[in-house]
Tab-separated table of C-alpha atoms in Angstrom:
chain	number	residue	atom	x	y	z
A	30	MET	CA	75.214	97.903	84.231
A	31	LYS	CA	78.515	99.142	85.450
A	32	LEU	CA	81.055	97.041	87.208
A	33	TYR	CA	83.314	98.059	90.039
A	34	ALA	CA	86.736	96.575	89.400
A	35	TYR	CA	89.095	95.791	92.261
A	36	CYS	CA	92.135	94.130	90.740
A	37	PHE	CA	93.580	91.847	88.111
A	38	THR	CA	95.026	88.435	88.811
A	39	GLU	CA	96.636	85.899	86.562
A	40	ASP	CA	94.287	83.224	85.391
A	41	GLY	CA	93.505	80.543	87.879
A	42	ASP	CA	94.835	82.626	90.748
A	43	ALA	CA	91.620	84.343	91.716
A	44	PRO	CA	90.421	83.210	95.126
A	45	SER	CA	87.601	80.706	95.221
A	46	GLU	CA	86.174	81.976	98.487
A	47	SER	CA	83.221	84.307	98.245
A	48	LEU	CA	84.038	87.940	98.875
A	49	THR	CA	81.836	90.891	99.667
A	50	GLY	CA	82.674	94.169	98.012
A	51	ILE	CA	81.453	97.747	97.748
A	52	GLY	CA	77.914	98.199	98.977
A	53	GLY	CA	77.671	94.629	100.135
A	54	SER	CA	77.700	93.294	96.597
A	55	GLN	CA	79.124	89.922	95.677
A	56	VAL	CA	82.577	89.928	94.142
A	57	ARG	CA	82.904	87.724	91.079
A	58	VAL	CA	85.570	86.853	88.574
A	59	LEU	CA	85.583	88.024	84.985
A	60	LYS	CA	87.915	86.006	82.833
A	61	ALA	CA	89.563	87.777	79.945
A	62	GLU	CA	92.404	86.431	77.813
A	63	GLY	CA	94.421	84.735	80.486
A	64	PHE	CA	93.748	87.275	83.196
A	65	SER	CA	91.012	87.536	85.768
A	66	VAL	CA	89.346	90.741	86.860
A	67	LEU	CA	87.634	90.843	90.218
A	68	VAL	CA	84.435	92.842	89.904
A	69	SER	CA	81.134	93.489	91.564
A	70	ASN	CA	77.940	95.039	90.266
A	71	PHE	CA	77.574	98.750	90.788
A	72	SER	CA	74.514	100.774	90.014
A	73	ALA	CA	75.464	104.470	90.219
A	74	ASP	CA	77.676	106.575	87.945
A	75	THR	CA	80.173	107.533	90.589
A	76	VAL	CA	81.606	105.873	93.655
A	77	PRO	CA	81.296	107.893	96.845
A	78	VAL	CA	84.578	108.280	98.610
A	79	ASN	CA	83.690	107.365	102.147
A	80	ARG	CA	85.117	105.267	104.898
A	81	HIS	CA	82.926	102.262	104.174
A	82	ASN	CA	83.728	102.012	100.488
A	83	VAL	CA	87.409	102.628	100.898
A	84	LEU	CA	87.694	99.917	103.515
A	85	ALA	CA	85.566	97.531	101.442
A	86	HIS	CA	87.862	98.018	98.460
A	87	SER	CA	90.945	97.486	100.573
A	88	ALA	CA	89.490	94.402	102.240
A	89	VAL	CA	88.842	92.669	98.923
A	90	ILE	CA	92.386	93.300	97.751
A	91	GLN	CA	93.752	92.156	101.066
A	92	ARG	CA	91.835	88.860	100.901
A	93	VAL	CA	93.195	88.202	97.441
A	94	LEU	CA	96.696	89.035	98.626
A	95	ALA	CA	96.481	86.144	101.079
A	96	HIS	CA	96.345	83.758	98.108
A	97	THR	CA	98.266	85.489	95.352
A	98	THR	CA	99.688	88.849	94.415
A	99	PRO	CA	97.024	90.837	92.566
A	100	LEU	CA	97.505	93.905	90.430
A	101	PRO	CA	95.373	96.344	92.429
A	102	LEU	CA	93.320	99.053	90.773
A	103	ARG	CA	92.983	102.517	92.196
A	104	PHE	CA	89.817	103.198	94.116
A	105	GLY	CA	86.829	104.061	91.991
A	106	ALA	CA	87.382	101.990	88.854
A	107	LEU	CA	83.997	101.777	87.206
A	108	ALA	CA	83.712	100.202	83.793
A	109	GLY	CA	81.444	98.155	81.617
A	110	GLU	CA	82.333	94.528	80.921
A	111	GLU	CA	83.133	95.365	77.309
A	112	GLN	CA	85.444	98.166	78.404
A	113	LEU	CA	87.311	95.841	80.744
A	114	ARG	CA	87.755	93.194	78.075
A	115	ASN	CA	89.007	95.811	75.636
A	116	TYR	CA	91.477	97.032	78.207
A	117	VAL	CA	92.874	93.551	78.808
A	118	SER	CA	93.107	93.017	75.082
A	119	ALA	CA	94.882	96.278	74.417
A	120	LYS	CA	97.272	96.054	77.360
A	121	HIS	CA	97.863	92.340	77.300
A	122	GLU	CA	101.604	92.477	76.882
A	123	ALA	CA	102.050	95.223	79.447
A	124	LEU	CA	99.899	93.346	81.943
A	125	GLN	CA	101.951	90.212	81.428
A	126	GLU	CA	105.167	92.128	82.000
A	127	LYS	CA	103.726	93.711	85.088
A	128	PHE	CA	102.728	90.347	86.542
A	129	ASP	CA	106.165	88.990	85.759
A	130	SER	CA	107.617	91.698	87.966
A	131	ILE	CA	105.192	91.491	90.890
A	132	ARG	CA	104.606	87.748	91.063
A	133	GLY	CA	105.141	86.399	94.555
A	134	CYS	CA	105.796	89.864	95.930
A	135	ILE	CA	104.262	92.235	98.432
A	136	GLU	CA	104.674	95.913	99.140
A	137	MET	CA	105.973	97.402	102.364
A	138	ASN	CA	106.067	101.070	103.263
A	139	VAL	CA	108.458	103.038	105.388
A	140	LYS	CA	107.713	106.611	106.331
A	141	LEU	CA	110.177	108.773	108.195
A	142	ILE	CA	109.617	111.876	110.221
A	143	SER	CA	112.699	113.858	111.004
A	144	GLN	CA	112.916	116.664	113.480
A	145	GLY	CA	115.681	118.038	111.287
A	146	ALA	CA	118.535	120.315	112.071
A	147	GLU	CA	117.579	123.900	112.751
A	148	VAL	CA	118.161	126.128	109.768
A	149	VAL	CA	121.184	128.323	110.431
A	150	ALA	CA	119.908	131.798	111.308
A	151	GLU	CA	121.175	134.720	109.316
A	152	PRO	CA	123.936	136.544	111.197
A	153	HIS	CA	123.009	140.181	110.903
A	154	LEU	CA	119.862	141.708	109.423
A	155	PRO	CA	117.464	143.181	111.961
A	156	GLU	CA	113.909	143.111	110.606
A	157	PRO	CA	113.540	146.485	108.866
A	158	ALA	CA	110.096	147.553	110.008
A	159	ASP	CA	109.854	150.351	107.461
A	160	LYS	CA	110.887	148.075	104.592
A	161	PRO	CA	108.106	145.536	104.035
A	162	GLY	CA	109.454	144.471	100.649
A	163	THR	CA	112.815	143.553	102.135
A	164	ALA	CA	111.229	141.764	105.075
A	165	PHE	CA	109.160	139.780	102.596
A	166	LEU	CA	112.256	138.598	100.763
A	167	VAL	CA	114.058	137.768	103.987
A	168	GLN	CA	111.159	135.577	105.037
A	169	LYS	CA	111.081	133.883	101.634
A	170	LYS	CA	114.771	133.194	101.980
A	171	ARG	CA	114.147	131.443	105.290
A	172	GLU	CA	111.445	129.310	103.728
A	173	ILE	CA	113.508	128.391	100.694
A	174	LEU	CA	116.520	127.532	102.808
A	175	GLY	CA	114.363	125.375	105.009
A	176	SER	CA	113.041	123.394	102.123
A	177	GLU	CA	116.482	122.939	100.576
A	178	THR	CA	117.763	121.595	103.883
A	179	ARG	CA	114.874	119.169	104.019
A	180	ILE	CA	115.451	117.914	100.511
A	181	ALA	CA	119.142	117.413	101.207
A	182	GLU	CA	118.300	115.427	104.294
A	183	ALA	CA	115.728	113.400	102.400
A	184	LYS	CA	118.390	112.462	99.875
A	185	ARG	CA	120.796	111.408	102.606
A	186	LEU	CA	118.122	109.303	104.272
A	187	THR	CA	117.233	107.670	100.976
A	188	VAL	CA	120.797	106.488	100.583
A	189	TRP	CA	120.961	105.382	104.217
A	190	LEU	CA	117.757	103.366	103.925
A	191	GLU	CA	118.958	101.788	100.703
A	192	GLN	CA	122.065	100.638	102.511
A	193	HIS	CA	119.932	98.762	105.007
A	194	VAL	CA	117.356	97.049	102.775
A	195	GLY	CA	118.630	97.571	99.244
A	196	ASP	CA	119.667	93.983	98.619
A	197	LEU	CA	116.293	92.641	99.730
A	198	ILE	CA	114.024	94.719	97.535
A	199	LYS	CA	113.145	94.296	93.882
A	200	GLU	CA	111.917	97.814	93.344
A	201	ALA	CA	111.602	101.040	95.282
A	202	SER	CA	109.415	104.078	94.886
A	203	ILE	CA	110.536	107.010	96.996
A	204	GLU	CA	108.886	110.308	97.775
A	205	GLN	CA	111.129	112.921	99.332
A	206	GLY	CA	110.020	115.872	101.418
A	207	ARG	CA	106.351	115.112	101.093
A	208	THR	CA	105.423	117.411	103.921
A	209	GLU	CA	107.442	119.592	106.283
A	210	LYS	CA	108.101	116.754	108.689
A	211	LEU	CA	107.411	113.686	106.600
A	212	ILE	CA	110.787	113.698	105.043
A	213	LEU	CA	110.686	110.340	103.321
A	214	ALA	CA	107.980	107.966	102.164
A	215	ALA	CA	109.406	104.802	100.665
A	216	SER	CA	107.493	101.970	99.020
A	217	HIS	CA	109.366	98.714	98.622
A	218	LEU	CA	108.505	95.737	96.455
A	219	LEU	CA	109.881	92.529	97.891
A	220	GLU	CA	109.391	88.804	97.627
A	221	ARG	CA	107.250	87.328	100.365
A	222	GLY	CA	110.029	85.080	101.535
A	223	VAL	CA	112.285	87.955	102.587
A	224	LEU	CA	109.685	89.800	104.630
A	225	GLU	CA	111.045	88.733	108.007
A	226	GLN	CA	114.592	89.651	107.011
A	227	TYR	CA	113.309	93.001	105.786
A	228	ARG	CA	111.585	93.661	109.087
A	229	ALA	CA	114.723	92.724	110.984
A	230	ARG	CA	116.782	95.144	108.888
A	231	LEU	CA	114.353	97.945	109.602
A	232	LYS	CA	114.521	97.165	113.283
A	233	ALA	CA	118.284	97.521	113.136
A	234	ALA	CA	117.934	100.773	111.215
A	235	ARG	CA	115.592	102.156	113.868
A	236	GLU	CA	118.072	101.361	116.573
A	237	GLU	CA	120.813	103.052	114.646
A	238	ARG	CA	118.845	106.289	114.331
A	239	PRO	CA	116.662	106.677	117.432
A	240	GLU	CA	116.038	110.320	116.662
A	241	LEU	CA	114.077	109.397	113.530
A	242	HIS	CA	110.413	108.525	113.797
A	243	PHE	CA	109.497	105.449	111.782
A	244	LEU	CA	106.218	104.227	110.455
A	245	VAL	CA	106.306	100.804	108.816
A	246	SER	CA	103.164	99.429	107.217
A	247	GLY	CA	102.317	96.365	105.218
A	248	PRO	CA	102.177	93.910	103.679
A	249	TRP	CA	100.155	95.573	100.948
A	250	ALA	CA	99.333	94.536	97.433
A	251	PRO	CA	101.756	96.319	95.070
A	252	TYR	CA	99.697	99.522	94.755
A	253	SER	CA	102.780	101.681	94.260
A	254	PHE	CA	104.114	99.503	91.466
A	255	ALA	CA	100.881	98.940	89.612
A	256	ASN	CA	100.849	101.568	86.931
A	257	ILE	CA	101.419	100.563	83.341
A	258	GLU	CA	100.340	103.721	81.533
A	259	LEU	CA	103.443	104.012	79.423
A	260	GLU	CA	102.026	106.381	76.809
A	261	PHE	CA	102.349	109.265	79.213
A	262	LYS	CA	105.974	108.486	79.898
A	263	SER	CA	106.967	108.192	76.265
A	264	GLN	CA	105.124	111.353	75.357
A	265	PHE	CA	106.896	113.479	77.918
A	266	GLY	CA	110.174	111.639	77.968
A	267	VAL	CA	109.919	110.922	81.661
A	268	SER	CA	111.941	107.921	82.704
B	11	MET	CA	98.085	123.969	107.684
B	12	SER	CA	94.464	123.061	108.257
B	13	SER	CA	93.497	119.488	107.671
B	14	PRO	CA	90.554	118.190	105.688
B	15	PHE	CA	89.843	116.004	108.649
B	16	ASP	CA	89.416	118.859	111.111
B	17	HIS	CA	85.769	119.162	110.279
B	18	LEU	CA	85.022	115.501	110.262
B	19	ILE	CA	86.741	113.913	113.171
B	20	ILE	CA	84.493	114.963	115.951
B	21	THR	CA	86.492	114.929	119.092
B	22	GLU	CA	85.133	116.661	122.147
B	23	GLY	CA	88.402	118.485	122.512
B	24	GLY	CA	91.725	116.789	122.985
B	25	GLU	CA	90.933	113.116	122.714
B	26	PRO	CA	93.957	111.005	121.793
B	27	VAL	CA	94.134	110.028	118.159
B	28	ASP	CA	93.340	106.430	117.455
B	29	GLU	CA	95.507	103.868	115.755
B	30	VAL	CA	92.385	103.151	113.745
B	31	GLU	CA	92.591	106.625	112.266
B	32	LEU	CA	96.193	106.073	111.273
B	33	SER	CA	95.292	102.750	109.722
B	34	LEU	CA	92.561	104.446	107.701
B	35	LEU	CA	94.939	107.137	106.512
B	36	GLU	CA	97.528	104.608	105.422
B	37	THR	CA	94.837	102.640	103.602
B	38	LEU	CA	93.634	105.816	101.908
B	39	ASP	CA	97.155	106.638	100.838
B	40	HIS	CA	97.271	103.357	99.003
B	41	VAL	CA	93.838	102.934	97.473
B	42	LEU	CA	93.224	106.566	96.572
B	43	ASN	CA	96.637	107.730	95.420
B	44	ARG	CA	98.107	104.563	93.952
B	45	GLY	CA	97.011	101.483	92.103
B	46	LEU	CA	96.443	100.928	88.421
B	47	VAL	CA	94.308	103.504	86.650
B	48	ILE	CA	92.370	102.032	83.785
B	49	ALA	CA	90.109	104.847	82.670
B	50	GLY	CA	90.454	108.589	82.316
B	51	GLU	CA	87.013	109.610	83.467
B	52	ILE	CA	86.231	110.816	86.916
B	53	THR	CA	84.210	108.152	88.635
B	54	ILE	CA	84.435	109.158	92.250
B	55	SER	CA	82.254	111.572	94.143
B	56	VAL	CA	81.636	112.919	97.552
B	57	ALA	CA	78.133	112.046	98.557
B	58	ASP	CA	75.635	114.453	100.029
B	59	ILE	CA	78.131	117.061	101.094
B	60	ASP	CA	78.254	120.693	100.118
B	61	LEU	CA	81.943	121.169	99.341
B	62	VAL	CA	81.699	124.923	99.051
B	63	PHE	CA	79.952	125.303	102.357
B	64	LEU	CA	82.464	123.250	104.229
B	65	GLY	CA	85.279	124.882	102.331
B	66	LEU	CA	87.264	121.711	102.161
B	67	ASN	CA	89.288	120.134	99.429
B	68	VAL	CA	88.320	116.655	100.275
B	69	LEU	CA	86.128	114.845	102.671
B	70	LEU	CA	86.485	111.410	104.005
B	71	SER	CA	83.880	110.229	106.326
B	72	SER	CA	80.741	108.240	106.331
B	73	VAL	CA	77.783	110.310	105.215
B	74	GLU	CA	76.362	110.028	108.707
B	75	THR	CA	79.346	111.655	110.345
B	76	ALA	CA	79.339	114.581	107.924
B	77	ASN	CA	75.649	115.152	108.480
B	78	GLU	CA	76.358	115.157	112.186
B	79	VAL	CA	78.821	117.979	111.655
B	80	LEU	CA	76.293	119.981	109.681
B	81	ARG	CA	73.598	119.420	112.289
B	82	LYS	CA	75.935	120.383	115.082
B	83	ARG	CA	76.905	123.551	113.248
B	84	ALA	CA	73.309	124.487	112.646
B	85	VAL	CA	72.611	124.051	116.339
B	86	ASP	CA	75.699	126.079	117.297
B	87	ASP	CA	74.726	128.881	114.931
B	88	GLU	CA	71.237	128.943	116.368
B	89	ARG	CA	72.597	129.108	119.870
B	90	LYS	CA	74.918	131.954	118.962
B	91	SER	CA	72.159	134.063	117.431
B	92	ALA	CA	69.892	133.253	120.375
B	93	VAL	CA	72.487	134.715	122.754
B	94	ASP	CA	72.586	137.951	120.787
B	95	GLU	CA	68.848	138.505	120.829
B	96	THR	CA	66.854	139.673	123.812
B	97	PRO	CA	65.965	136.602	125.801
B	98	HIS	CA	62.541	135.164	125.324
B	99	THR	CA	60.812	132.028	126.376
B	100	GLN	CA	62.588	128.731	125.757
B	101	GLU	CA	61.116	126.340	123.242
C	5	MET	CA	98.820	78.714	95.896
C	6	GLU	CA	100.766	76.711	98.398
C	7	PHE	CA	102.034	78.298	101.562
C	8	SER	CA	105.396	77.417	102.989
C	9	PRO	CA	108.027	79.026	105.181
C	10	GLU	CA	109.461	80.622	102.036
C	11	ASN	CA	106.068	81.808	100.905
C	12	PRO	CA	104.177	82.859	104.004
C	13	ARG	CA	100.583	84.012	104.001
C	14	PRO	CA	100.652	87.748	104.553
C	15	ALA	CA	98.597	89.086	107.404
C	16	GLU	CA	96.396	92.186	107.291
C	17	PRO	CA	98.601	95.205	106.706
C	18	GLU	CA	100.028	96.146	110.051
C	19	ILE	CA	101.029	99.621	110.986
C	20	GLU	CA	104.002	99.810	113.265
C	21	THR	CA	105.000	103.097	114.804
C	22	SER	CA	105.621	104.677	118.160
C	23	HIS	CA	104.413	108.064	116.971
C	24	VAL	CA	100.785	107.647	116.011
C	25	GLU	CA	99.667	111.240	116.399
C	26	GLU	CA	102.614	112.665	114.547
C	27	PHE	CA	102.049	110.463	111.540
C	28	VAL	CA	98.329	111.100	111.559
C	29	GLU	CA	99.089	114.790	111.428
C	30	GLN	CA	101.418	114.370	108.477
C	31	LEU	CA	99.233	111.914	106.609
C	32	ARG	CA	96.161	114.072	106.709
C	33	CYS	CA	97.295	115.666	103.461
C	34	VAL	CA	97.151	112.246	101.839
C	35	THR	CA	93.960	112.944	100.013
C	36	ASP	CA	94.945	116.218	98.440
C	37	SER	CA	95.207	114.712	94.993
C	38	LEU	CA	91.509	113.917	95.213
C	39	PRO	CA	90.123	117.415	94.688
C	40	SER	CA	91.637	117.736	91.243
C	41	ARG	CA	89.965	114.480	90.285
C	42	ILE	CA	86.560	115.452	91.601
C	43	ASN	CA	86.765	119.100	90.636
C	44	ILE	CA	87.741	118.505	87.065
C	45	ASP	CA	84.442	116.780	86.599
C	46	ALA	CA	82.374	119.341	88.433
C	47	GLN	CA	84.050	122.470	87.164
C	48	SER	CA	83.016	124.657	84.319
C	49	VAL	CA	85.437	125.018	81.449
C	50	GLU	CA	86.435	128.497	82.657
C	51	GLN	CA	87.461	127.333	86.053
C	52	GLY	CA	89.465	124.503	84.540
C	53	LEU	CA	91.268	126.930	82.312
C	54	ALA	CA	91.817	129.369	85.158
C	55	LYS	CA	93.323	126.582	87.181
C	56	LEU	CA	95.774	125.724	84.427
C	57	VAL	CA	96.796	129.320	83.873
C	58	LEU	CA	97.110	130.116	87.556
C	59	THR	CA	99.198	127.019	88.171
C	60	LEU	CA	101.667	128.142	85.541
C	61	ILE	CA	101.741	131.661	86.952
C	62	GLU	CA	102.245	130.274	90.448
C	63	PHE	CA	105.129	128.165	89.180
C	64	ILE	CA	106.790	131.167	87.574
C	65	ARG	CA	106.131	133.300	90.629
C	66	ARG	CA	107.998	130.844	92.811
C	67	LEU	CA	110.907	130.777	90.416
C	68	LEU	CA	111.023	134.576	90.501
C	69	GLU	CA	111.006	134.525	94.271
C	70	LYS	CA	113.925	132.124	94.403
C	71	GLN	CA	115.833	134.195	91.926
C	72	ALA	CA	115.149	137.378	93.872
C	73	VAL	CA	116.401	135.823	97.091
C	74	ARG	CA	119.541	134.634	95.339
C	75	ARG	CA	120.239	138.090	93.983
C	76	MET	CA	119.625	139.603	97.379
C	77	GLU	CA	122.128	137.182	98.882
C	78	GLY	CA	124.511	137.681	96.015
C	79	GLY	CA	124.964	141.303	97.024
C	80	ASP	CA	124.518	142.853	93.602
C	81	LEU	CA	121.410	144.767	94.605
C	82	SER	CA	121.218	148.021	96.488
C	83	PRO	CA	118.922	148.206	99.539
C	84	GLU	CA	116.500	150.289	97.491
C	85	GLN	CA	116.463	147.683	94.730
C	86	ILE	CA	115.884	144.912	97.248
C	87	GLU	CA	112.963	146.837	98.692
C	88	GLU	CA	111.447	147.432	95.261
C	89	LEU	CA	111.868	143.799	94.251
C	90	GLY	CA	110.328	142.608	97.512
C	91	LEU	CA	107.352	144.912	97.136
C	92	ALA	CA	106.754	143.808	93.562
C	93	LEU	CA	106.779	140.156	94.586
C	94	MET	CA	104.495	140.884	97.510
C	95	ARG	CA	102.023	142.481	95.149
C	96	LEU	CA	102.269	139.565	92.744
C	97	GLU	CA	101.568	137.093	95.527
C	98	ALA	CA	98.599	139.166	96.705
C	99	LYS	CA	97.228	139.451	93.181
C	100	LEU	CA	97.461	135.741	92.668
C	101	GLN	CA	95.594	135.126	95.913
C	102	GLU	CA	92.877	137.453	94.647
C	103	LEU	CA	92.605	135.584	91.361
C	104	LYS	CA	92.455	132.225	93.114
C	105	ALA	CA	89.664	133.496	95.336
C	106	GLN	CA	87.810	134.839	92.313
C	107	PHE	CA	87.739	131.408	90.746
C	108	GLY	CA	87.084	129.590	93.971
C	109	LEU	CA	90.448	127.849	93.943
C	110	ALA	CA	92.471	126.970	97.016
C	111	ASP	CA	96.253	126.709	97.147
C	112	GLU	CA	96.006	122.948	96.946
C	113	ASP	CA	93.923	123.138	93.767
C	114	LEU	CA	96.891	124.451	91.872
C	115	ASN	CA	98.831	121.263	92.366
C	116	LEU	CA	97.728	119.549	89.200
C	117	ASP	CA	98.128	115.804	89.434
C	118	LEU	CA	99.940	114.894	86.262
C	119	GLY	CA	100.828	111.351	87.145
C	120	PRO	CA	104.424	110.470	86.372
C	121	ILE	CA	105.456	114.087	85.948
C	122	GLY	CA	104.216	114.685	89.433
C	123	ARG	CA	103.266	118.022	90.691
C	124	LEU	CA	104.389	121.161	88.942
C	125	ILE	CA	104.885	122.945	92.231
C-alpha cells in the first residue's frame, strides 16, 4: 500500500481537524522521529496530474498552513511507510535545519511583466534578399540582443524590488527572464507578522512604477524554500 | 508560442479568461515545480490521454474535459470528410 | 498554535493583479518541466540518450550562433564569410530540427530539468 505524502510538520503541529486529500481519501498523520508526515492512502502506482488532484494537494497544504508552517512536498510524492520513515531518519538534521528557517513564515510571490524598451534597431543593413545566410545571422543578432536587454532589465528590477521589501524578507528566490514578458518571478520567505507591511511596500512599489504589471500571490506554504537535497549541490559545486 | 492549454480550455472563441484559471496556474506553479522532492522515481502520469496524438508536452485538465476535446475533434473530422464526399442521406 | 495580531491566520492564497489575461498567457508555460519527468519514465533508453546528446548539441549550437553574431558585428569578417557562416548555422539548425523530429522530441524536451543547476539552455 502506497501513501501519498503532502508535507512534513514538526511534531505536535499537525492539525487535529480531519482533512480530505487526493481521491477523497482521509488524510492522517504519520509520526516519525519528532516530525509528522501528512499522508493518505493511495492505490495506484502513479498520480494523475489533473485539476482535481492538484487542487486537492494544494488544499491540504493550505489547511495546514492556517495552523502552522509545513514543509510542503512537491506534487506526486508516493512512498511506502518504511520509505518515509527511512527518509526522516536519514535527513533528520537537514529537516530540523529547514524547519528552523521556515518556522512561523509564509511565502509570497511577486511576478512582473514589463513591456520593455524597444531594442535599438540596427542603423544600416537592408535585408539582403539574395544572402539568406547573412539574413539568418542578422535575425539571430536581433534575438540575442533582445534577450540581453531583458536580462539586464530583470537584474535592475531585482535590485529595485529588493530595495522595497529587502528588510522584511528572510529569504528570496528569484527567477529572471522566465519568458519574453515575464521578466521577474520572485518568491519571498517572510514571517507572518510582517505580511501587512510587505503588502503595503508592494503597493508603494506599484505606484512608483505604473508601467510595470504586477501579480502578487500568497500566502503560500514555503514551496520555493523547501528543498534540502544538498548532495546535488555539493557534487556540482553549485552554491 | 503555442500553449499546452490551447487544446484543453474549450472556449467558444474569445471568452474572457477567468481569474480561476490564473489561480489554477499559480497553484500549479507551486505544487508541480516546487516543494520538497523526496524520491527520484517518476510517480506522476497523465491519465487516459494520448500524448502523441495531441502533440502536447503536458496536459492539465480533468479527464472529462480532455475526452470532450477528443470527441469534439472526432465530430469535426467527420463533418469535414462528409463535406468532401458527395452528399447522401443524413443519419 | 495561538493566533495573535503578530501571528495572523493566513487566508487562502490570494492572487492580486490587474492584468489577468496577460499573466495567464505568460504562466501557461509553467508546466513545461513536467514532460521531462513523465517522459523519462515512458521513454526507451535510446530516446533518453538522444535527448541528452541533442541537448548538448543544442547548447553548443547556440554558443556558436552567439559567437558568429559577435564576429559579424566585430567587423573582422568579409561579406562572403558572413554569408558562409550564416548558411552553415542555418543548416545546423535545420539538421537539429530533423533529428529532434526523428526522435519525437519537441524544443521544450531539450530543457533538461537538473534541479539546482537549472536548465542548460
